[in-house]
mmCIF file with all atom_site columns, C-alpha atoms in Angstrom:
data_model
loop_
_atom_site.group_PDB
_atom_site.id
_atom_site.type_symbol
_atom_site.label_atom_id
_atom_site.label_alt_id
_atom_site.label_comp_id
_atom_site.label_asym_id
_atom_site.label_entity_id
_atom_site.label_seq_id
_atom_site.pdbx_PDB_ins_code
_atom_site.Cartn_x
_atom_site.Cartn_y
_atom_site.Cartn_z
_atom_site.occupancy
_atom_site.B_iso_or_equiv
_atom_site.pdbx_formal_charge
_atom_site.auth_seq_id
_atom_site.auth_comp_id
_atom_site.auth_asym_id
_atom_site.auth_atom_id
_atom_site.pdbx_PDB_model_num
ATOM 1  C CA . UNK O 1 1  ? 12.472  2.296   -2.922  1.00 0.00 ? 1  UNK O CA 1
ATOM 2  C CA . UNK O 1 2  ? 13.362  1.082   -5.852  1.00 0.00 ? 2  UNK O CA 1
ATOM 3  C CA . UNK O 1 3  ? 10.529  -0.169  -8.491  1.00 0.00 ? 3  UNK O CA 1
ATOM 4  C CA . UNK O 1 4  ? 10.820  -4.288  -9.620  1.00 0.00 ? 4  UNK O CA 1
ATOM 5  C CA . UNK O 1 5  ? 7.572   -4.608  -11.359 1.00 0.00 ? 5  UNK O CA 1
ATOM 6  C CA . UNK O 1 6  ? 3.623   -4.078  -10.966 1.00 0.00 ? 6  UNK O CA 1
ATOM 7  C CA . UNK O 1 7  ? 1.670   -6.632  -8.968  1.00 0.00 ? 7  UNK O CA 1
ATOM 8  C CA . UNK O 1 8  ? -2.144  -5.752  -9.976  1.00 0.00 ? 8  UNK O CA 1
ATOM 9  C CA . UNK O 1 9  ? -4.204  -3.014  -9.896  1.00 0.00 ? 9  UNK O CA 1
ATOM 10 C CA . UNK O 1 10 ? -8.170  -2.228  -9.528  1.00 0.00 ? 10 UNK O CA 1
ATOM 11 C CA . UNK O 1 11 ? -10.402 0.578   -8.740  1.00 0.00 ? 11 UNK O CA 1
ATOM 12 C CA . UNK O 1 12 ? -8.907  2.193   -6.200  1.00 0.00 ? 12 UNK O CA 1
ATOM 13 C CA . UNK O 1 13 ? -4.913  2.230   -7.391  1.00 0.00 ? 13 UNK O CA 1
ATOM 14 C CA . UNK O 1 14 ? -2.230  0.058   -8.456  1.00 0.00 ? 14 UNK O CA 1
ATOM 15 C CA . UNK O 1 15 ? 0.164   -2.353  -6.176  1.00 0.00 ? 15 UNK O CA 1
ATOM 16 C CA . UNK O 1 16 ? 3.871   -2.597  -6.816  1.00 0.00 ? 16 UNK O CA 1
ATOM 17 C CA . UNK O 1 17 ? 6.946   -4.978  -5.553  1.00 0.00 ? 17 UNK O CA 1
ATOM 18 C CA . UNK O 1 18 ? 9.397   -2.546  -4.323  1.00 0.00 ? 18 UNK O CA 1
ATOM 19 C CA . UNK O 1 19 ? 12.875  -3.423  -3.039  1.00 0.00 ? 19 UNK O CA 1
ATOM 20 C CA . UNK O 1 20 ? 14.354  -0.824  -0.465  1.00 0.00 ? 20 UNK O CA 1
ATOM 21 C CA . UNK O 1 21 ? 17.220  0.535   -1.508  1.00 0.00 ? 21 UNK O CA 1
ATOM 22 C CA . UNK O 1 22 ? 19.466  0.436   1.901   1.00 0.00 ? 22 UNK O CA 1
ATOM 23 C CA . UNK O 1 23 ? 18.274  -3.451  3.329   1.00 0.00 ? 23 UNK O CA 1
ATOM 24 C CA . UNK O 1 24 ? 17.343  -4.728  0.358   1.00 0.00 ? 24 UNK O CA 1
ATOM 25 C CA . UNK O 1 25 ? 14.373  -5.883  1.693   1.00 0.00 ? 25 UNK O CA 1
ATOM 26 C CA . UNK O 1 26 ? 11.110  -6.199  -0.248  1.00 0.00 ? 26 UNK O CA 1
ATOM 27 C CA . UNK O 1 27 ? 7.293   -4.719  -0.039  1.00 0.00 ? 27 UNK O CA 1
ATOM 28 C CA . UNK O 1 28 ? 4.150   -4.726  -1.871  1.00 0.00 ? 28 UNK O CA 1
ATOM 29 C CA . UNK O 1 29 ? 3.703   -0.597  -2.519  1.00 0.00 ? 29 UNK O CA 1
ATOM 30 C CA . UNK O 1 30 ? -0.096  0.436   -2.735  1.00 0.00 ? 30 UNK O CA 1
ATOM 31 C CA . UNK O 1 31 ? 0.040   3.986   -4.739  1.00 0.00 ? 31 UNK O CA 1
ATOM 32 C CA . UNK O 1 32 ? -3.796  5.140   -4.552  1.00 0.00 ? 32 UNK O CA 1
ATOM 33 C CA . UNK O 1 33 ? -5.379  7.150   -7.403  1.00 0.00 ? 33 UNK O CA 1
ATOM 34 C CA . UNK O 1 34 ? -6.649  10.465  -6.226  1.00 0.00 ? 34 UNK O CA 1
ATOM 35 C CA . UNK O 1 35 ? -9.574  10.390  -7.982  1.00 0.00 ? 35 UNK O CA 1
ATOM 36 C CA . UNK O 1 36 ? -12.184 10.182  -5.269  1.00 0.00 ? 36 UNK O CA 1
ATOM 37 C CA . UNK O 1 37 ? -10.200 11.920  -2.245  1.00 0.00 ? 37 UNK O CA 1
ATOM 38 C CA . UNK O 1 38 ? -11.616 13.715  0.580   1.00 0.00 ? 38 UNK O CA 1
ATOM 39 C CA . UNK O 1 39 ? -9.197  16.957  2.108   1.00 0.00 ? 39 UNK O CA 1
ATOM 40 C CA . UNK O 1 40 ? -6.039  15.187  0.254   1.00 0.00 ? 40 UNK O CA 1
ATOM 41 C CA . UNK O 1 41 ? -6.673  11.450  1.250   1.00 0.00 ? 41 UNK O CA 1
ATOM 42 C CA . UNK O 1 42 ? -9.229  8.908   -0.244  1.00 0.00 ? 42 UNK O CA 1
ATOM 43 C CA . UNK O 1 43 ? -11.857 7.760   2.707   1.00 0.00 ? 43 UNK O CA 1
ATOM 44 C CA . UNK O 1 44 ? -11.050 4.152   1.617   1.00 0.00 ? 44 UNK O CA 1
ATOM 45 C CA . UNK O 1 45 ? -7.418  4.589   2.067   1.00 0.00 ? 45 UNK O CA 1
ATOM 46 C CA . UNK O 1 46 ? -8.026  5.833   5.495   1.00 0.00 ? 46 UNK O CA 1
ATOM 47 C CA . UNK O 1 47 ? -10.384 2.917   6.406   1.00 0.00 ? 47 UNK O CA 1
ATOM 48 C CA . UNK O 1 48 ? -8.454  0.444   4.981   1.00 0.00 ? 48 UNK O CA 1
ATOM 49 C CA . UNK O 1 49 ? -5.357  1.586   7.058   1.00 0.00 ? 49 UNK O CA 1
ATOM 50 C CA . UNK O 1 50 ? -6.629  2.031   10.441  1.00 0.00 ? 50 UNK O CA 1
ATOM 51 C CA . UNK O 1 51 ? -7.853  -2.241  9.893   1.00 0.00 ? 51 UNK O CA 1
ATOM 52 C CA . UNK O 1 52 ? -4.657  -2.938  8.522   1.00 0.00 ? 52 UNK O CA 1
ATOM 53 C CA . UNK O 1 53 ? -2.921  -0.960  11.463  1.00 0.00 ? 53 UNK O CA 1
ATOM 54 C CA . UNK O 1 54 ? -4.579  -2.951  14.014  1.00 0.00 ? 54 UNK O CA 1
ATOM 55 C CA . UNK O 1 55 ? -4.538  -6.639  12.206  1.00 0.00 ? 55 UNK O CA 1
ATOM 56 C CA . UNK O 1 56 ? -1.530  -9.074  13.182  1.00 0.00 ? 56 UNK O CA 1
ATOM 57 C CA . UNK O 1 57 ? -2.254  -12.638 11.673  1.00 0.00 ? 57 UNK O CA 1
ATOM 58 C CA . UNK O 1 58 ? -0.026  -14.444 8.918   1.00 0.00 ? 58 UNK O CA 1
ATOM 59 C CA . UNK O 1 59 ? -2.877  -14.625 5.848   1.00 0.00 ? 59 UNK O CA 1
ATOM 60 C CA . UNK O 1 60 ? -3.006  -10.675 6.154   1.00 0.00 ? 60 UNK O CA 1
ATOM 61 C CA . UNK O 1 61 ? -0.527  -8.326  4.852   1.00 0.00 ? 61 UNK O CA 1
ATOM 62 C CA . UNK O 1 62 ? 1.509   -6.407  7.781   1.00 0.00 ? 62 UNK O CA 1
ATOM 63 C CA . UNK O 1 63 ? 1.424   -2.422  6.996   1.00 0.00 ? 63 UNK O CA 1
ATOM 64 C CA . UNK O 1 64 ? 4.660   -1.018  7.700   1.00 0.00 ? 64 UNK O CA 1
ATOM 65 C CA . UNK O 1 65 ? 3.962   2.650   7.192   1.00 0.00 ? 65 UNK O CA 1
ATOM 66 C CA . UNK O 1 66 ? 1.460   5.285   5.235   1.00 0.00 ? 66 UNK O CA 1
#
């Protein structure tokens, strides 16, 4: 991916648009601080993904991969 510019950021990491380098297409990238991380993943990253995983509607973001 290549880096376009910073979207925000809070507590629990910072949010990047990212433009993939082979289609060109573009994503928001989530990198999560490692502060707070339980055996090598944060506990809210996990929870947050497995809601994301299973969430299709057009007001929520669409996770593509982890």
């Amino acid at each position: 991916f290549e880096r376009i510019g910073k979207l925000g950021g809070g507590t629990y990491g910072d949010v990047f648009c990212v433009r993939h380098r082979l289609t060109g297409e573009v994503f928001a990238l989530k990198q999560i601080r490692d502060d707070n991380e339980v055996n090598g993943i944060p506990a809210t990253a996990m929870r947050e993904a497995a809601i994301l995983k299973q969430l299709n509607h057009q007001n929520i973001i669409k996770l593509y991969d982890v």
